[in-house]
Amino acid sequence: EPEVTQTPSHQVTQMGQEVILRCVPISNHLYFYWYRQILGQKVEFLVSFYNNEISEKSEIFDDQFSVERPDGSNFTLKIRSTKLEDSAMYFCASSEARGEKLFFGSGTQLSVL
Amino acid sequence: AQSVTQLDSHVSVSEGTPVLLRCNYSSSYSPSLFWYVQHPNKGLQLLLKYTSAATLVKGINGFEAEFKKSETSFHLTKPSAHMSDAAEYFCVVSDDQAGTALIFGKGTTLSVSS
């Protein structure tokens, strides 16, 4: 079965630094998503992306966050100035069409020190 | 707004015995409901999906779930647990009718003993 790939699996950064989390969605998928899970809490929706623009975003997705599809294969999440509370597991997902099954990556564990 | 509550944070069963993972939801319209499973160091995998067709939904690995509107429940069951079923299970409701923004429950850890 095709997979969504996320790199790195674990990212450690200092508070205030910028981080970029990378994802390679499944090649024929058109919708891309980021979710996060803070330790001990629910998986939370951050943002969905289609046709090179954000289609939906949650309250969590403030001005510190941005997403980009810089080329035909990568989908990135950037956090401009990380805070301690940004420490979480970040999941990328993609789907073939709106409302279709989401395929998730195995996540990037972000630790902000 | 949609929400989902998983009633048990941890369920322990013996291999070969039935599995029941409970989930209640709230939704202002006919929801799409999902169960996802997460094995250690793996991504979230879709087990099954309900989208207003048959109320009993069959998924992968012998799991099934029944949508009960009167009880606002979508419990996950399996007749006979296997050691490989040990994982974290998430009940999920879509936040809109297109199902693009998913709302996750807190998860239930299933342990299976031999």
mmCIF file of N, CA, C and O in Angstrom, chain A residues 36-44 85-90 109-110, chain B residues 106:
data_model
loop_
_atom_site.group_PDB
_atom_site.id
_atom_site.type_symbol
_atom_site.label_atom_id
_atom_site.label_comp_id
_atom_site.label_asym_id
_atom_site.label_seq_id
_atom_site.Cartn_x
_atom_site.Cartn_y
_atom_site.Cartn_z
ATOM 1 N N ARG A 36 -1.772 17.457 14.866
ATOM 2 C CA ARG A 36 -0.757 17.291 15.898
ATOM 3 C C ARG A 36 -1.381 16.639 17.128
ATOM 4 O O ARG A 36 -2.587 16.699 17.349
ATOM 5 N N GLN A 37 -0.516 16.021 17.927
ATOM 6 C CA GLN A 37 -0.963 15.388 19.163
ATOM 7 C C GLN A 37 0.031 15.739 20.266
ATOM 8 O O GLN A 37 1.156 15.222 20.267
ATOM 9 N N ILE A 38 -0.398 16.595 21.168
ATOM 10 C CA ILE A 38 0.399 16.885 22.350
ATOM 11 C C ILE A 38 0.290 15.687 23.286
ATOM 12 O O ILE A 38 -0.779 15.068 23.392
ATOM 13 N N LEU A 39 1.379 15.361 23.945
ATOM 14 C CA LEU A 39 1.430 14.177 24.786
ATOM 15 C C LEU A 39 0.256 14.131 25.768
ATOM 16 O O LEU A 39 0.014 15.074 26.510
ATOM 17 N N GLY A 40 -0.478 13.028 25.722
ATOM 18 C CA GLY A 40 -1.591 12.843 26.643
ATOM 19 C C GLY A 40 -2.885 13.514 26.217
ATOM 20 O O GLY A 40 -3.890 13.422 26.922
ATOM 21 N N GLN A 41 -2.852 14.189 25.056
ATOM 22 C CA GLN A 41 -4.055 14.882 24.585
ATOM 23 C C GLN A 41 -4.536 14.305 23.253
ATOM 24 O O GLN A 41 -3.954 13.388 22.706
ATOM 25 N N LYS A 42 -5.644 14.874 22.766
ATOM 26 C CA LYS A 42 -6.235 14.371 21.529
ATOM 27 C C LYS A 42 -5.404 14.779 20.314
ATOM 28 O O LYS A 42 -4.678 15.766 20.341
ATOM 29 N N VAL A 43 -5.567 14.026 19.260
ATOM 30 C CA VAL A 43 -5.050 14.437 17.956
ATOM 31 C C VAL A 43 -5.898 15.626 17.488
ATOM 32 O O VAL A 43 -7.131 15.561 17.502
ATOM 33 N N GLU A 44 -5.233 16.707 17.086
ATOM 34 C CA GLU A 44 -5.950 17.949 16.733
ATOM 35 C C GLU A 44 -5.681 18.319 15.278
ATOM 36 O O GLU A 44 -4.542 18.263 14.814
ATOM 37 N N GLU A 85 5.167 25.020 24.117
ATOM 38 C CA GLU A 85 3.886 24.321 23.939
ATOM 39 C C GLU A 85 3.683 23.789 22.521
ATOM 40 O O GLU A 85 2.681 23.144 22.239
ATOM 41 N N ASP A 86 4.631 24.062 21.629
ATOM 42 C CA ASP A 86 4.571 23.461 20.288
ATOM 43 C C ASP A 86 5.101 22.026 20.290
ATOM 44 O O ASP A 86 4.979 21.314 19.277
ATOM 45 N N SER A 87 5.678 21.611 21.392
ATOM 46 C CA SER A 87 6.169 20.233 21.485
ATOM 47 C C SER A 87 5.002 19.267 21.322
ATOM 48 O O SER A 87 4.021 19.332 22.066
ATOM 49 N N ALA A 88 5.097 18.394 20.347
ATOM 50 C CA ALA A 88 3.999 17.482 20.024
ATOM 51 C C ALA A 88 4.456 16.530 18.930
ATOM 52 O O ALA A 88 5.513 16.705 18.329
ATOM 53 N N MET A 89 3.616 15.546 18.666
ATOM 54 C CA MET A 89 3.789 14.703 17.478
ATOM 55 C C MET A 89 2.964 15.327 16.366
ATOM 56 O O MET A 89 1.778 15.582 16.543
ATOM 57 N N TYR A 90 3.603 15.584 15.247
ATOM 58 C CA TYR A 90 2.932 16.205 14.111
ATOM 59 C C TYR A 90 2.726 15.158 13.023
ATOM 60 O O TYR A 90 3.679 14.513 12.565
ATOM 61 N N GLN A 109 8.085 13.744 15.812
ATOM 62 C CA GLN A 109 8.033 14.169 17.212
ATOM 63 C C GLN A 109 8.874 15.433 17.361
ATOM 64 O O GLN A 109 10.093 15.376 17.203
ATOM 65 N N LEU A 110 8.229 16.559 17.623
ATOM 66 C CA LEU A 110 8.935 17.830 17.805
ATOM 67 C C LEU A 110 9.103 18.100 19.293
ATOM 68 O O LEU A 110 8.125 18.116 20.039
ATOM 69 N N LYS B 106 -9.864 10.865 22.412
ATOM 70 C CA LYS B 106 -8.589 10.822 23.139
ATOM 71 C C LYS B 106 -7.847 9.519 22.923
ATOM 72 O O LYS B 106 -6.661 9.428 23.246
#
